[in-house]
PDB file of C-alpha atoms in Angstrom:
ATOM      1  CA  UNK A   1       7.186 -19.788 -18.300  1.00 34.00           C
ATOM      2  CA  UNK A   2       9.964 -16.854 -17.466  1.00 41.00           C
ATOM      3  CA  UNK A   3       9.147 -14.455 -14.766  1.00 43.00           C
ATOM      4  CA  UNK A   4       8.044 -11.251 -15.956  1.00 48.00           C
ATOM      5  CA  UNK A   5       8.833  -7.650 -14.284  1.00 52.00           C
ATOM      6  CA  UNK A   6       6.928  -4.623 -15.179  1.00 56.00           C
ATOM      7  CA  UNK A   7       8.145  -1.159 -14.620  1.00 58.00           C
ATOM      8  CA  UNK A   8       6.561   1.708 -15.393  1.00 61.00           C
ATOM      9  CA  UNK A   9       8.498   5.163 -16.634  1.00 60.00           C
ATOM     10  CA  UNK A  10       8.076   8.065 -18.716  1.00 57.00           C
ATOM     11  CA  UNK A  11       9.861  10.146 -21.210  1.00 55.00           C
ATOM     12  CA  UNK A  12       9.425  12.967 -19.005  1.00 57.00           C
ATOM     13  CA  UNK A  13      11.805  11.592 -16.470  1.00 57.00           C
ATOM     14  CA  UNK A  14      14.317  10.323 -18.569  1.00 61.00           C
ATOM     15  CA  UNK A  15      17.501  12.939 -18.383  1.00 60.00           C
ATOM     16  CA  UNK A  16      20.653  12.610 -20.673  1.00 59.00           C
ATOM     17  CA  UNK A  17      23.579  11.107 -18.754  1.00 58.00           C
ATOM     18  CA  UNK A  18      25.306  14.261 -19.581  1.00 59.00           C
ATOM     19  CA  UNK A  19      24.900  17.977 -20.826  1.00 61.00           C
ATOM     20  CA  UNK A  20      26.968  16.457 -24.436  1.00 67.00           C
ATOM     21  CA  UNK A  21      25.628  12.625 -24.499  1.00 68.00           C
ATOM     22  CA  UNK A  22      23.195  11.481 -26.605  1.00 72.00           C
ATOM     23  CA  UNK A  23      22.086   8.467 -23.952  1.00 75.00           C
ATOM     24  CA  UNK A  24      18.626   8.905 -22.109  1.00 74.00           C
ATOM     25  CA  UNK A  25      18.483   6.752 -18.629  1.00 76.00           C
ATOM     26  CA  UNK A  26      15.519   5.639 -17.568  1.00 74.00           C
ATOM     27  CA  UNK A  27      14.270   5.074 -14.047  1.00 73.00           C
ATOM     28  CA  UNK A  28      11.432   2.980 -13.288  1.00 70.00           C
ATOM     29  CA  UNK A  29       8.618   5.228 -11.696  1.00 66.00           C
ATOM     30  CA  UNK A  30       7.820   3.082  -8.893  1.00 63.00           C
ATOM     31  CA  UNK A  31      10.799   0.874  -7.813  1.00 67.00           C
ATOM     32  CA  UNK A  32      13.167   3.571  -8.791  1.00 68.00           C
ATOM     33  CA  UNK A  33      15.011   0.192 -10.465  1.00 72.00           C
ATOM     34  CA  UNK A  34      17.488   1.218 -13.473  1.00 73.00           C
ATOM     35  CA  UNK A  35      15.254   0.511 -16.677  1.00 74.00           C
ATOM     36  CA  UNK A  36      17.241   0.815 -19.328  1.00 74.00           C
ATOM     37  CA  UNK A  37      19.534   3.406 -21.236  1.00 76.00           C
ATOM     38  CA  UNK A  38      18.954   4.274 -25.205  1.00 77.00           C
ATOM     39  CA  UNK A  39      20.260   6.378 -27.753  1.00 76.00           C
ATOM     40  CA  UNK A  40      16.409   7.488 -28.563  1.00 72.00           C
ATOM     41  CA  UNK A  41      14.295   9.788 -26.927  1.00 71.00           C
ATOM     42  CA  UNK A  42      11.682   7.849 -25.976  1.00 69.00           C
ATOM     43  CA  UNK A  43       9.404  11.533 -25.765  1.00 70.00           C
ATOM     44  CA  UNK A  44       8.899  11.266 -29.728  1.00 74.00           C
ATOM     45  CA  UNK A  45       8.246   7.268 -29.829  1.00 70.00           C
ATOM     46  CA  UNK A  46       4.522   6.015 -29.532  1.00 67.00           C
ATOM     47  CA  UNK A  47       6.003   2.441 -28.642  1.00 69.00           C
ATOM     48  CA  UNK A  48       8.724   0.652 -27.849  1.00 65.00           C
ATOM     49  CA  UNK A  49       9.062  -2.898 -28.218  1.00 67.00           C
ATOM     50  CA  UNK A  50      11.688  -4.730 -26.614  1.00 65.00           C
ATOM     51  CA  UNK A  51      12.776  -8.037 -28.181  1.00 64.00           C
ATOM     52  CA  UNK A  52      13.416 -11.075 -25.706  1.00 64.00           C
ATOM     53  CA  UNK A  53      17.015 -10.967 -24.770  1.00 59.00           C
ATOM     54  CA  UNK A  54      18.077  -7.997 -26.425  1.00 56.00           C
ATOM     55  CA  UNK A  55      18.899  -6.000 -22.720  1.00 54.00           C
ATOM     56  CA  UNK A  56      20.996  -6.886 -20.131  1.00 51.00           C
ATOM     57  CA  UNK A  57      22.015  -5.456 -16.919  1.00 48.00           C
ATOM     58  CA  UNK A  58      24.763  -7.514 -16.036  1.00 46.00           C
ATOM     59  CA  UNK A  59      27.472  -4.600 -15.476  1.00 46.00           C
ATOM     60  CA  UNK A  60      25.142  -2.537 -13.413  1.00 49.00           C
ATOM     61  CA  UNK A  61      24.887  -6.221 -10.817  1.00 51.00           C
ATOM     62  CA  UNK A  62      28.315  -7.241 -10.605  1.00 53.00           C
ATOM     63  CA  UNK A  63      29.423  -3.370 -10.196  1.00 62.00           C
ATOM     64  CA  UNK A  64      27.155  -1.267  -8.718  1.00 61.00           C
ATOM     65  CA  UNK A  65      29.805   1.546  -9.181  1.00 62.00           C
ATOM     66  CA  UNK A  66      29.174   1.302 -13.634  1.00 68.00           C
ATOM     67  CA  UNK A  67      25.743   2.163 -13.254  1.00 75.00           C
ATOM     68  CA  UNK A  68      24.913   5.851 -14.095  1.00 83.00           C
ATOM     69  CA  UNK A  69      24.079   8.549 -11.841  1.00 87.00           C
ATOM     70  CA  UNK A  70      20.908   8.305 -10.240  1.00 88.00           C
ATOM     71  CA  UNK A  71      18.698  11.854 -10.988  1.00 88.00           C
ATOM     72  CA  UNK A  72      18.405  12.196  -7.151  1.00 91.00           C
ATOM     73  CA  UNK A  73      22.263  13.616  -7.593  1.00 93.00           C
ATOM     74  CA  UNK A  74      22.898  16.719  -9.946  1.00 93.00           C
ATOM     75  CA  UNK A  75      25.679  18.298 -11.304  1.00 93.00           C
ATOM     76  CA  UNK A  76      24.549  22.216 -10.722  1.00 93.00           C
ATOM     77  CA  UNK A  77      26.559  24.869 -12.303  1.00 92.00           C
ATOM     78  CA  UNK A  78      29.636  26.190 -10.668  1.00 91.00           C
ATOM     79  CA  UNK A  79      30.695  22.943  -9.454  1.00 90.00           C
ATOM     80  CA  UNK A  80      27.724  22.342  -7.210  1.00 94.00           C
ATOM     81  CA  UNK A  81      26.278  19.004  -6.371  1.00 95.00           C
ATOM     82  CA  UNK A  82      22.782  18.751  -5.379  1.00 96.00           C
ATOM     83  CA  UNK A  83      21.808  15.740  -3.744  1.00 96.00           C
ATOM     84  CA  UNK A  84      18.450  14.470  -2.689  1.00 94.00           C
ATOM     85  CA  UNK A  85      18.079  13.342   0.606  1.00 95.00           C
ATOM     86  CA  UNK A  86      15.424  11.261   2.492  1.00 94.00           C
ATOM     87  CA  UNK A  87      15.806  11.584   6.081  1.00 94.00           C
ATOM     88  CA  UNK A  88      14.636   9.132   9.041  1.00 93.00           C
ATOM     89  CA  UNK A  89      15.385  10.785  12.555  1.00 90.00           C
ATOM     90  CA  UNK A  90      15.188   8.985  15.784  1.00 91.00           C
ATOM     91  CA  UNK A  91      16.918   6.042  14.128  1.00 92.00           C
ATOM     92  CA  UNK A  92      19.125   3.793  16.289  1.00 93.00           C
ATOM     93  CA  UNK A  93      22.643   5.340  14.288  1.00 93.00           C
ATOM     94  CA  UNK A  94      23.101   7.688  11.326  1.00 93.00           C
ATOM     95  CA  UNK A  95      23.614   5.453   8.864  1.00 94.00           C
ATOM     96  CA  UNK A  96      22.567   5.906   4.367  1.00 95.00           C
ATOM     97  CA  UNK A  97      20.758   3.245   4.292  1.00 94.00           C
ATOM     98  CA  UNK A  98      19.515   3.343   0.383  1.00 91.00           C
ATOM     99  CA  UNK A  99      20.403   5.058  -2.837  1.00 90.00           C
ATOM    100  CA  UNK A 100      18.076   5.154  -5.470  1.00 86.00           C
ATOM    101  CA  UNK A 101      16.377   7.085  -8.093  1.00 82.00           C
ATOM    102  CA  UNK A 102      14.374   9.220  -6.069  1.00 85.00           C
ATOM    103  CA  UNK A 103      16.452   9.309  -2.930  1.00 90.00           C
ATOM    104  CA  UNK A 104      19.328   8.957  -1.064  1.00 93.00           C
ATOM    105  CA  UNK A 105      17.973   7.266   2.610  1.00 94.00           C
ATOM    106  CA  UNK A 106      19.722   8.594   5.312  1.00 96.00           C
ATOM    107  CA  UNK A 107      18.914   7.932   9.348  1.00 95.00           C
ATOM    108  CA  UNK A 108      19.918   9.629  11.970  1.00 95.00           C
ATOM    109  CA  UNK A 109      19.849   9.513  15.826  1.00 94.00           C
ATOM    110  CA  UNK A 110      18.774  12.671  16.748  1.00 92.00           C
ATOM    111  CA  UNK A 111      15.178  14.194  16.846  1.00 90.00           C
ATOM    112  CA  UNK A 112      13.994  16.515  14.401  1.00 84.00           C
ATOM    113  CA  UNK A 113      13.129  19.291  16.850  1.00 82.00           C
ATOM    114  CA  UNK A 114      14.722  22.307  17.352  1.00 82.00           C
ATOM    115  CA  UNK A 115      17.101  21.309  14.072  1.00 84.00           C
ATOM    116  CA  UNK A 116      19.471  18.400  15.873  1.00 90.00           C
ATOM    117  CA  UNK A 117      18.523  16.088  13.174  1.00 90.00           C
ATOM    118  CA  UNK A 118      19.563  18.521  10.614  1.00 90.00           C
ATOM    119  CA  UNK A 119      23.068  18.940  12.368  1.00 90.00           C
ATOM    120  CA  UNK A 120      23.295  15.455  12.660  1.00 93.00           C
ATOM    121  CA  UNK A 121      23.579  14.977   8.896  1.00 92.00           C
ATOM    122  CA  UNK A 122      24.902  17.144   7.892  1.00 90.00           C
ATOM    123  CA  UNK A 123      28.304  16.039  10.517  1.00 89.00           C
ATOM    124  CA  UNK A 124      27.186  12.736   9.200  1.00 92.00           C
ATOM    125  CA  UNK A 125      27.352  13.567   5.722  1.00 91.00           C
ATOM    126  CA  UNK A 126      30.477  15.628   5.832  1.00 86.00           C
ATOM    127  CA  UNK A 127      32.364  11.952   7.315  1.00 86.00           C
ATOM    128  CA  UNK A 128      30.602   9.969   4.583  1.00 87.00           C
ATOM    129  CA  UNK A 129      31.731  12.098   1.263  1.00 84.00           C
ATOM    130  CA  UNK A 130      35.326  12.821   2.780  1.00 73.00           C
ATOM    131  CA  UNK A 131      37.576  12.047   0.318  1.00 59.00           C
ATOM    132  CA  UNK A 132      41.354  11.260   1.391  1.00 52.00           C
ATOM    133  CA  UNK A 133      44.305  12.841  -0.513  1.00 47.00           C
ATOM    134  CA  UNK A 134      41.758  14.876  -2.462  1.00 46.00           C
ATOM    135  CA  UNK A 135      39.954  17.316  -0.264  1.00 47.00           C
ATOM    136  CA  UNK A 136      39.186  17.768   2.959  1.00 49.00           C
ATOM    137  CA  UNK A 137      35.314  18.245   3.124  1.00 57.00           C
ATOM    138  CA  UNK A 138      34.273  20.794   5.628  1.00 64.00           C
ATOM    139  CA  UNK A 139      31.431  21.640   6.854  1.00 66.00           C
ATOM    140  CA  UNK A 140      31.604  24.816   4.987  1.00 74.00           C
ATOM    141  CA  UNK A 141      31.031  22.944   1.853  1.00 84.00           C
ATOM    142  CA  UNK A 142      28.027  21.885   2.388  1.00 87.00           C
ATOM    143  CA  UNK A 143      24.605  23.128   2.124  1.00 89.00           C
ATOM    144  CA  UNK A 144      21.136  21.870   3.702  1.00 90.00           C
ATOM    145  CA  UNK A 145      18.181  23.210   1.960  1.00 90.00           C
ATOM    146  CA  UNK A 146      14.109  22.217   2.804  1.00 87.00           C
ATOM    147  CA  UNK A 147      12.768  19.851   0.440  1.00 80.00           C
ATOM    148  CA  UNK A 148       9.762  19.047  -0.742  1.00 80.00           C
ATOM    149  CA  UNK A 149       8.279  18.196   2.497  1.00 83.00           C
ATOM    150  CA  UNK A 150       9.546  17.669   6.382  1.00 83.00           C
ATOM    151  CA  UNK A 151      11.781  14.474   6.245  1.00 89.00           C
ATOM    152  CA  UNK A 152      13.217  15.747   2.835  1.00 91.00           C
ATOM    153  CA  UNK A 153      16.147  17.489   2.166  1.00 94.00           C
ATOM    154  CA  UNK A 154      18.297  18.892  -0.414  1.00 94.00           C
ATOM    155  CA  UNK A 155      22.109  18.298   0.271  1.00 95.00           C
ATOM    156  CA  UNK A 156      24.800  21.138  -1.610  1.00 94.00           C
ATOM    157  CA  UNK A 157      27.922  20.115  -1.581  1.00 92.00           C
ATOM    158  CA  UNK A 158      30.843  22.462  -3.267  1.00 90.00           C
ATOM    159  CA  UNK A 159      33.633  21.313  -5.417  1.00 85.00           C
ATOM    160  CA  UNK A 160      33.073  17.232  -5.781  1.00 88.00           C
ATOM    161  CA  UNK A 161      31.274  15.745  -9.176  1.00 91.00           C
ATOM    162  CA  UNK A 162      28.331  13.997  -9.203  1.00 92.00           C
ATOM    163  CA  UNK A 163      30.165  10.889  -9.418  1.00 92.00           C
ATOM    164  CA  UNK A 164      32.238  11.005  -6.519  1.00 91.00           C
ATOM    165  CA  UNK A 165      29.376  11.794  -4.454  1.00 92.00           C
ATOM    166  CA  UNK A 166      27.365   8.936  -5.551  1.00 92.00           C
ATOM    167  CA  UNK A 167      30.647   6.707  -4.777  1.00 90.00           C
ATOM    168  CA  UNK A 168      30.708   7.711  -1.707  1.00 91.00           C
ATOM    169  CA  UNK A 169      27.143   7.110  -1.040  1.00 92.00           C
ATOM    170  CA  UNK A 170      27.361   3.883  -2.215  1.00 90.00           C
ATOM    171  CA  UNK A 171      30.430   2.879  -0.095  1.00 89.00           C
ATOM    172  CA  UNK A 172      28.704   4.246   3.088  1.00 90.00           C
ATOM    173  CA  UNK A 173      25.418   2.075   2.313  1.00 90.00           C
ATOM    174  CA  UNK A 174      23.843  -0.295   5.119  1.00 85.00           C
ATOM    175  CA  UNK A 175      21.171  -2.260   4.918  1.00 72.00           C
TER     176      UNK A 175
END
């Protein structure tokens, strides 16, 4: 008997991949594992059945970098990125340590008092989304906002795509 994996999503948190595409990516709600993409929206089907071998995910495994943009970054008008952070002070080094559809892990060193974590990562972050030959990231370009509660943290970040900023992330990842 084949292994079976259950995920769990909802119509609700499925976004187009783009403000002019017609494909809805779905997220699973508790694993934050990639689902499945679709033509339908999935908000006016009662059921959806799923015939044995008719999905695959091999593109997404042997290149993370052709899977879609998780909904944890988002392209914001006027060339803003918004990026969803999850951070972890009083690690051993800054390091992102997981992207997903929720999140984007990130440790740092410092302490969370008296805002040296926030500095932290945001230097951190600034080294981590550089992009050679292109632009220069500074530390101008960037934005830390509160999230929705203390060790969250919404990342702005001025004239990159969501794209490049989840490339980046995903180069800078350690386990």
């Amino acid at each position: 008997m084949p292994k079976r994996t259950t995920h769990t999503y909802s119509s609700e948190d499925a976004l187009p991949e783009g403000p002019e595409s017609d494909l809805f990516v779905y997220y699973c709600k508790h694993c934050a594992s990639h689902v499945l993409i679709t033509e339908e929206d999935l908000e006016l089907a009662p059921f959806i059945y799923v015939v044995d071998g008719a999905l695959s995910s091999v593109a997404a495994e042997t290149n993370p970098h052709d899977a879609p943009v998780p909904p944890c970054i988002t392209q914001l008008e006027g060339g803003l990125v918004q990026v969803a952070i999850e951070v972890e002070d009083r690690a051993q080094r800054s390091a992102v340590t997981r992207v997903n559809a929720d999140d984007v892990r990130v440790t740092v060193a410092a302490p969370a008092a008296r805002g040296e974590a926030n500095s932290e990562l945001l230097e951190f972050m600034g080294k981590v989304i550089f992009i050679e030959g292109v632009l220069s990231l500074r530390l101008t370009q960037m934005t830390l906002q509160r999230g929705w509660n203390n060790k969250s943290k919404l990342l702005i970040v001025e004239d990159l795509s969501a794209r490049q900023v989840y490339e980046k992330l995903l180069e800078a990842v350690q386990p």
